[in-house]
PDB file of N, CA and C in Angstrom:
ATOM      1  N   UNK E   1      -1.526  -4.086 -11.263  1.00 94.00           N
ATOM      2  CA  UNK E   1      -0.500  -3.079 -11.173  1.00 94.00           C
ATOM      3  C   UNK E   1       0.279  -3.312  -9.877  1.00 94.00           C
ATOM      4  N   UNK E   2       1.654  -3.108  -9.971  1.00 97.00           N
ATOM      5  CA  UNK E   2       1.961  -2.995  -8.686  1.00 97.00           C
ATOM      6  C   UNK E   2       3.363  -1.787  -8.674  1.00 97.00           C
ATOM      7  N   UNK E   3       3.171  -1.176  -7.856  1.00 97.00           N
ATOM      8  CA  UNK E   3       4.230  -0.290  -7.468  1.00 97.00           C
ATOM      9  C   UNK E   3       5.476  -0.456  -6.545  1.00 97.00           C
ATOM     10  N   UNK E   4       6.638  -0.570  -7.182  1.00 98.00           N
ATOM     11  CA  UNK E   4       7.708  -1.204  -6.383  1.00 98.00           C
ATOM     12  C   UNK E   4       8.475   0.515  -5.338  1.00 98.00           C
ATOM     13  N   UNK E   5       8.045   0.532  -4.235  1.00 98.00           N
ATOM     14  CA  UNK E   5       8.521   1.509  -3.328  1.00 98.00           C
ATOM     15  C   UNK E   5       9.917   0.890  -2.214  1.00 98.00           C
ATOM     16  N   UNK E   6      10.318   0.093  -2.899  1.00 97.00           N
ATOM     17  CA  UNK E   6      11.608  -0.147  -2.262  1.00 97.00           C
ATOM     18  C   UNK E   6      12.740   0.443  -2.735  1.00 97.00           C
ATOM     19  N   UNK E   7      13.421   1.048  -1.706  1.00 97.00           N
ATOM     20  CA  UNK E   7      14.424   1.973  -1.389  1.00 97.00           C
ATOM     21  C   UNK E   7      14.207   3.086  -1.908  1.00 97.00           C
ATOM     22  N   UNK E   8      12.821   3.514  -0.889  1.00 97.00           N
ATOM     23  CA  UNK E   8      12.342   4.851  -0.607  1.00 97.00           C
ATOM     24  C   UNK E   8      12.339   4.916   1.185  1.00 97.00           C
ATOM     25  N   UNK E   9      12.503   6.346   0.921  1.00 93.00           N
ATOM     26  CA  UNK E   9      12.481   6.673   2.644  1.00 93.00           C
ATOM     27  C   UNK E   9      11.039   7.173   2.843  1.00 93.00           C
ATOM     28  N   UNK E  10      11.041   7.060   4.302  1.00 90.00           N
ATOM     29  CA  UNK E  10       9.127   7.157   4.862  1.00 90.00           C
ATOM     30  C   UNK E  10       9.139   8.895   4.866  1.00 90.00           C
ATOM     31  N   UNK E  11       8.516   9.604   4.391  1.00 94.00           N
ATOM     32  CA  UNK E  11       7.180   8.757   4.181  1.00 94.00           C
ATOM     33  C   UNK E  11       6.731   8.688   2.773  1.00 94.00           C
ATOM     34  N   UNK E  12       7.994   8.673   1.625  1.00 96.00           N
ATOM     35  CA  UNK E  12       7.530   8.519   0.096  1.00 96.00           C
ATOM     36  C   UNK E  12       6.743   7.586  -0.135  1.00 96.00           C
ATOM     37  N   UNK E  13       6.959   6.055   0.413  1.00 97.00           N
ATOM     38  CA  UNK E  13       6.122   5.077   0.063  1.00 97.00           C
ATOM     39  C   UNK E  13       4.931   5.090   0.267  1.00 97.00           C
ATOM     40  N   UNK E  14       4.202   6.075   1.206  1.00 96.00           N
ATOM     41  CA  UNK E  14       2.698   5.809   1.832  1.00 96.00           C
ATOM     42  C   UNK E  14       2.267   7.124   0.861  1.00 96.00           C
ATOM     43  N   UNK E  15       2.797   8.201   0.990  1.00 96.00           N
ATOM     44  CA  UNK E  15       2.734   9.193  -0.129  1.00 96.00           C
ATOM     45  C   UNK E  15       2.118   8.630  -1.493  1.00 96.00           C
ATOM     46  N   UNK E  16       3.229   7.875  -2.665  1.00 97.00           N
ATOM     47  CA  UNK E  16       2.845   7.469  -3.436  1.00 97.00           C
ATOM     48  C   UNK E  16       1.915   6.440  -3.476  1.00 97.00           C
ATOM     49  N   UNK E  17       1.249   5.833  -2.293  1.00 97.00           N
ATOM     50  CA  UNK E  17       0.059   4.417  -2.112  1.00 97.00           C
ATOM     51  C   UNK E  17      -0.880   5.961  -2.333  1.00 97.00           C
ATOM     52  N   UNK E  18      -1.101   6.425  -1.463  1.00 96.00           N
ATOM     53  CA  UNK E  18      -2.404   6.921  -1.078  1.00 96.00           C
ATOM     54  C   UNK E  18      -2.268   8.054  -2.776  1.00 96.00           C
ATOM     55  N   UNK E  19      -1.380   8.392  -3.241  1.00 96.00           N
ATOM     56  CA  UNK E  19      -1.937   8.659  -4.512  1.00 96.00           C
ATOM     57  C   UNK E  19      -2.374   8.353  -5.433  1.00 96.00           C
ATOM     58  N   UNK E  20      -1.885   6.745  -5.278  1.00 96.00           N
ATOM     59  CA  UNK E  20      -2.481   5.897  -6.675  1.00 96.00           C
ATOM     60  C   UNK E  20      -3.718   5.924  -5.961  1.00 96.00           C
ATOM     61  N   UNK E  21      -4.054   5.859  -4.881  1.00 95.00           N
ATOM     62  CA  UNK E  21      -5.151   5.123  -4.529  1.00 95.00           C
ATOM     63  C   UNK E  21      -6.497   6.020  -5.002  1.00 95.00           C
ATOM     64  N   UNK E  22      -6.055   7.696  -4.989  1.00 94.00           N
ATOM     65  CA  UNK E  22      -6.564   8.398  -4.448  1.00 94.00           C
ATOM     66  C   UNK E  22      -7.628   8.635  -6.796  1.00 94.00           C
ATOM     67  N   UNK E  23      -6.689   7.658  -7.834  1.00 95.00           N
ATOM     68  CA  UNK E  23      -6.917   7.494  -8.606  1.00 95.00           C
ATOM     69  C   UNK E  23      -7.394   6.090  -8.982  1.00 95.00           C
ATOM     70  N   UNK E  24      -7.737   5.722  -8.476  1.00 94.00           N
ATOM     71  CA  UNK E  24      -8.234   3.983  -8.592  1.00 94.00           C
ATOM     72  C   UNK E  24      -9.844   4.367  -8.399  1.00 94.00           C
ATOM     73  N   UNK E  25     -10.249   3.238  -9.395  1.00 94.00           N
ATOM     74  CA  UNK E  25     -11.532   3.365  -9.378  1.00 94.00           C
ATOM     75  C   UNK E  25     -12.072   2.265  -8.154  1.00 94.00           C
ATOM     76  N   UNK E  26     -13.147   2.732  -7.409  1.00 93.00           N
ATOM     77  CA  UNK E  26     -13.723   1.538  -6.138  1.00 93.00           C
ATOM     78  C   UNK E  26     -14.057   0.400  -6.919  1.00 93.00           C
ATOM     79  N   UNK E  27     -13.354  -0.785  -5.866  1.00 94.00           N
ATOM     80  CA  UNK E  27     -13.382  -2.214  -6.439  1.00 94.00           C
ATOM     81  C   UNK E  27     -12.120  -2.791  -7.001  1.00 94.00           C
ATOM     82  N   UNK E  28     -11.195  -2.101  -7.525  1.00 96.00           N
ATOM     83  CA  UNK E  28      -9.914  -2.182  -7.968  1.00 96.00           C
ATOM     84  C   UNK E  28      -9.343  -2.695  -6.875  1.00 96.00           C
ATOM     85  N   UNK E  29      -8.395  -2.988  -7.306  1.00 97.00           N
ATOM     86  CA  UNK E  29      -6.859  -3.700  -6.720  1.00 97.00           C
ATOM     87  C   UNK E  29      -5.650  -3.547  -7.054  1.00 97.00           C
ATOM     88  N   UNK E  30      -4.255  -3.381  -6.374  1.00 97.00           N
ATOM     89  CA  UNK E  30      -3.136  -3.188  -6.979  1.00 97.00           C
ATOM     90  C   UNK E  30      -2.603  -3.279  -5.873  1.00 97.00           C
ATOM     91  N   UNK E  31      -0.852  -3.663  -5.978  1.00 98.00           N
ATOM     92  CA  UNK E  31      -0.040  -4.198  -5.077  1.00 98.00           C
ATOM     93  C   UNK E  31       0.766  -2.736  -4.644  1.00 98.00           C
ATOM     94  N   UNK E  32       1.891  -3.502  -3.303  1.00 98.00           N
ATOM     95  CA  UNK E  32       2.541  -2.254  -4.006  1.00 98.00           C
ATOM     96  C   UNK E  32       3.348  -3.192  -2.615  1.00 98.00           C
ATOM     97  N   UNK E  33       4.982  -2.904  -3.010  1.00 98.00           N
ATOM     98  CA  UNK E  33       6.031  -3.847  -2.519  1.00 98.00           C
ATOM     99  C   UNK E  33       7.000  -2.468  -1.676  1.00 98.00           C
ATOM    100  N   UNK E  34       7.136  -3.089  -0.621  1.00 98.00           N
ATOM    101  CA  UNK E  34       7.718  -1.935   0.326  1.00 98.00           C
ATOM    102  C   UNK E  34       9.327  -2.859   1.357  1.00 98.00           C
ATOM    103  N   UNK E  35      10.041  -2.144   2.018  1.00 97.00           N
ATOM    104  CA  UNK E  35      11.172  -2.312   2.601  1.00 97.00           C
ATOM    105  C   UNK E  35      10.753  -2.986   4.057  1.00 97.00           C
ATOM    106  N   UNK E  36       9.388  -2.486   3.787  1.00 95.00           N
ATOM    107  CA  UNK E  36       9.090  -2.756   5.413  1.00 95.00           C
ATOM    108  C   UNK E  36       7.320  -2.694   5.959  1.00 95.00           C
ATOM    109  N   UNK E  37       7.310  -3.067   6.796  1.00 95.00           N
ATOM    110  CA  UNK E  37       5.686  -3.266   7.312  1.00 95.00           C
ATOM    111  C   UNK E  37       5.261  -1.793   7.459  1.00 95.00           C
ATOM    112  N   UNK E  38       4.151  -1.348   6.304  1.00 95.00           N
ATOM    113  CA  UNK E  38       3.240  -0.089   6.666  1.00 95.00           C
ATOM    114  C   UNK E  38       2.488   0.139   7.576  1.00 95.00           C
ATOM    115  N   UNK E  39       3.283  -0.238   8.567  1.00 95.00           N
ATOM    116  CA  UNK E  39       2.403   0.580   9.547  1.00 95.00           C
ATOM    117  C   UNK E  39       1.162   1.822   9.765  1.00 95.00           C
ATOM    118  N   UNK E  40       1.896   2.797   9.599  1.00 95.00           N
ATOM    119  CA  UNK E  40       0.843   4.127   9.388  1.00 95.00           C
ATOM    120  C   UNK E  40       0.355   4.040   7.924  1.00 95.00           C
ATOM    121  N   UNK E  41       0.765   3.526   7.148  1.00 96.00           N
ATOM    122  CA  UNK E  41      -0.207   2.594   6.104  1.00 96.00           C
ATOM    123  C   UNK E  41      -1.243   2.016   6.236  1.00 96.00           C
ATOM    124  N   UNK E  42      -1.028   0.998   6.964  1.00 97.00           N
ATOM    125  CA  UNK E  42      -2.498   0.030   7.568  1.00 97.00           C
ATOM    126  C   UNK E  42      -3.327   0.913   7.966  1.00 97.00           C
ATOM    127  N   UNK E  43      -2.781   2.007   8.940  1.00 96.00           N
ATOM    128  CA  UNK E  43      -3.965   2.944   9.828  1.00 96.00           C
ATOM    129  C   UNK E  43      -4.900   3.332   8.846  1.00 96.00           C
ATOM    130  N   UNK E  44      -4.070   4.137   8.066  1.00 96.00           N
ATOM    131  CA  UNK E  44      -5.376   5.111   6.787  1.00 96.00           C
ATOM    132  C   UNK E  44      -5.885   4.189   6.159  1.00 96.00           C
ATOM    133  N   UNK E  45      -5.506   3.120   5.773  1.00 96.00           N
ATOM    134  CA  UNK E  45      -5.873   2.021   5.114  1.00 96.00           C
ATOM    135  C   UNK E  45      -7.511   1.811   5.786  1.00 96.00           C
ATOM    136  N   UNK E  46      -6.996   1.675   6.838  1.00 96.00           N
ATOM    137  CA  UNK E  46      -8.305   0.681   7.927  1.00 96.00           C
ATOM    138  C   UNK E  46      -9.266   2.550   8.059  1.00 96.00           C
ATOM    139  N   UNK E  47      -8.468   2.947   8.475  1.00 95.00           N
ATOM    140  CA  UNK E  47      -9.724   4.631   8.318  1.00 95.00           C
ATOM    141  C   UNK E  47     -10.678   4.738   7.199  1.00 95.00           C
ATOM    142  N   UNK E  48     -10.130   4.384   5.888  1.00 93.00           N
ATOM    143  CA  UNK E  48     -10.685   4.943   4.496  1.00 93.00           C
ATOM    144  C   UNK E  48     -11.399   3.529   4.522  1.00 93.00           C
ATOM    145  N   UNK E  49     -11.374   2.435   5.248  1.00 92.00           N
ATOM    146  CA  UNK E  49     -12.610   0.910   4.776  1.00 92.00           C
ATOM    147  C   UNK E  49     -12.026   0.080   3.967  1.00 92.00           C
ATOM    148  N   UNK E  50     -10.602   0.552   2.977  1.00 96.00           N
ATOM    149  CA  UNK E  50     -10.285  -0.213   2.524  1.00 96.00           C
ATOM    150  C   UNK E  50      -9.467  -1.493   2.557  1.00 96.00           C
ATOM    151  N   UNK E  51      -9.823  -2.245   1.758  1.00 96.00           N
ATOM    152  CA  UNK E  51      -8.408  -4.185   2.194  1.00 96.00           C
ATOM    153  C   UNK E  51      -7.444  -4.350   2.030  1.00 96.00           C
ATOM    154  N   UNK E  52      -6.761  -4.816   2.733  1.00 98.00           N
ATOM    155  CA  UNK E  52      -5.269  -5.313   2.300  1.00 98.00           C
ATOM    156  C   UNK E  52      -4.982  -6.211   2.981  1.00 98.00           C
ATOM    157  N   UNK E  53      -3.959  -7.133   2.127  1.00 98.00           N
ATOM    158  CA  UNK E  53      -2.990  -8.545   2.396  1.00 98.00           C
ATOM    159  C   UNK E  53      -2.250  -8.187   2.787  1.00 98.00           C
ATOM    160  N   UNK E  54      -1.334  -8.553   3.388  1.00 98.00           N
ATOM    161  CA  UNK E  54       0.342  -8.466   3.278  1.00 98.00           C
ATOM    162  C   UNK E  54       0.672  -9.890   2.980  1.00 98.00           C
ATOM    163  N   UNK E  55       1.725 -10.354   2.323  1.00 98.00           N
ATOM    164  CA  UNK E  55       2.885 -11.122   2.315  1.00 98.00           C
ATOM    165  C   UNK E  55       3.945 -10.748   2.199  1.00 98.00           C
ATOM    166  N   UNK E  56       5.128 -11.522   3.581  1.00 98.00           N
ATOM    167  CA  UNK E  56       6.078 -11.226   3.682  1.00 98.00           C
ATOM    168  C   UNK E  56       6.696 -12.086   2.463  1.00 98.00           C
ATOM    169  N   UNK E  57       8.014 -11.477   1.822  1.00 97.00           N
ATOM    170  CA  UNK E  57       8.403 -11.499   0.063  1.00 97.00           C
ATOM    171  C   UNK E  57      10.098 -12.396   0.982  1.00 97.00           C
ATOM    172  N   UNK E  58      10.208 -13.513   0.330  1.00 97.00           N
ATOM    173  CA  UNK E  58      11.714 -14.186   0.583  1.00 97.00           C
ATOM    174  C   UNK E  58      13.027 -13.481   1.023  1.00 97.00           C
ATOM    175  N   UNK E  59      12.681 -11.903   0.305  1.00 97.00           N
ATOM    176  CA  UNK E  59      14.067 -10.702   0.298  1.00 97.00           C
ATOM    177  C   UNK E  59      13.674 -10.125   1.630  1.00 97.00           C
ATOM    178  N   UNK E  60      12.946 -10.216   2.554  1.00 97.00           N
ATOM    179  CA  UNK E  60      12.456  -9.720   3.308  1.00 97.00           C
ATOM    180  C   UNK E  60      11.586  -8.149   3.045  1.00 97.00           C
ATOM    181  N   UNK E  61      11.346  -8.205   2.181  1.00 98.00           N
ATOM    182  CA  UNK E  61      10.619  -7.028   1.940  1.00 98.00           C
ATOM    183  C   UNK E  61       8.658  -8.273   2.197  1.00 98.00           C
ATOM    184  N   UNK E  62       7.997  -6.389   2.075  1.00 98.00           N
ATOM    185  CA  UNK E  62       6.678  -7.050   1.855  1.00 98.00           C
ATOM    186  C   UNK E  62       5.657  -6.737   0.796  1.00 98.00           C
ATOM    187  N   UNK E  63       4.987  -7.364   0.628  1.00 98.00           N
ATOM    188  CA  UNK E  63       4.128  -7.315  -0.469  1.00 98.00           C
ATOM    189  C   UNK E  63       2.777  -7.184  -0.561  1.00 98.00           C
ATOM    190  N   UNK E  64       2.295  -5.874  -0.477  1.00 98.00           N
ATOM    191  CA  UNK E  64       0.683  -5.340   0.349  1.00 98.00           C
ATOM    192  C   UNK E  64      -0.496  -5.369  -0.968  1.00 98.00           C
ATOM    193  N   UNK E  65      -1.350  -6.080  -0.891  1.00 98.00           N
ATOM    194  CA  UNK E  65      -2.602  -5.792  -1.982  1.00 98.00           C
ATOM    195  C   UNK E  65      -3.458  -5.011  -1.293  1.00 98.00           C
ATOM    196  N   UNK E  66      -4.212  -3.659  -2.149  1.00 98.00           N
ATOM    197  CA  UNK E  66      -5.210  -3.219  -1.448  1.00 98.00           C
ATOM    198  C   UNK E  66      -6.109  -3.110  -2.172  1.00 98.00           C
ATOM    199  N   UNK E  67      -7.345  -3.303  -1.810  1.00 97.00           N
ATOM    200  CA  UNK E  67      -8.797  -2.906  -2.756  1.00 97.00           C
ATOM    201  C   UNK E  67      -9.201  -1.111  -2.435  1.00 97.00           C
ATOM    202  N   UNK E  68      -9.769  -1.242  -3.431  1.00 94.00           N
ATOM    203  CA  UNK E  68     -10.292   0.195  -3.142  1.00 94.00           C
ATOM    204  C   UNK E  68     -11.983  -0.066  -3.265  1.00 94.00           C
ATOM    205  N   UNK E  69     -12.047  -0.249  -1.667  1.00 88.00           N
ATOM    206  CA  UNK E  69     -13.909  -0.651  -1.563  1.00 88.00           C
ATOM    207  C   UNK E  69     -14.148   0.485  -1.218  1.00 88.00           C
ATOM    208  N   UNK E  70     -15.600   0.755  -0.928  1.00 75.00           N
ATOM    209  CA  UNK E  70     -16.447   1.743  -0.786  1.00 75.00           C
ATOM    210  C   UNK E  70     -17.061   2.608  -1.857  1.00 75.00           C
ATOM    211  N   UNK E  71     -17.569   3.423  -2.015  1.00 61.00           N
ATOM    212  CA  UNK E  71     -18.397   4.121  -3.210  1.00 61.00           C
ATOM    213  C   UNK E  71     -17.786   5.104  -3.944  1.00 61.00           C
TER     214      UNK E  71
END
């Protein structure tokens, strides 16, 4: 799955991550393509244990995978 949050203003994009997320079963994965580096993204990200990639995307946007580890 991936969720395209480009040309959304902050803080819709981290809004809609942490809701899919908040429905993902642990162990899952799904992308989600943004305007810009999630910063306060990464934070909760790294709080809640869970992974993520980034790749920066040719359009200059980026392109974040996250797992949903833990129990």
């Amino acid at each position: 799955m991936i969720i395209d949050n480009r040309g959304l203003e902050p803080p819709q994009p981290m809004m809609r991550t942490l809701k899919t997320l908040d429905k993902m079963e642990y162990g899952t994965s799904f992308s989600i393509i943004n305007d810009r580096r999630p910063l306060f993204l990464y934070e909760e990200l790294n709080d809640r244990g869970y992974q993520h990639d980034t790749e920066e995307q040719e359009d200059g946007s980026f392109k974040i995978t996250i797992t949903k580890s833990g129990e």
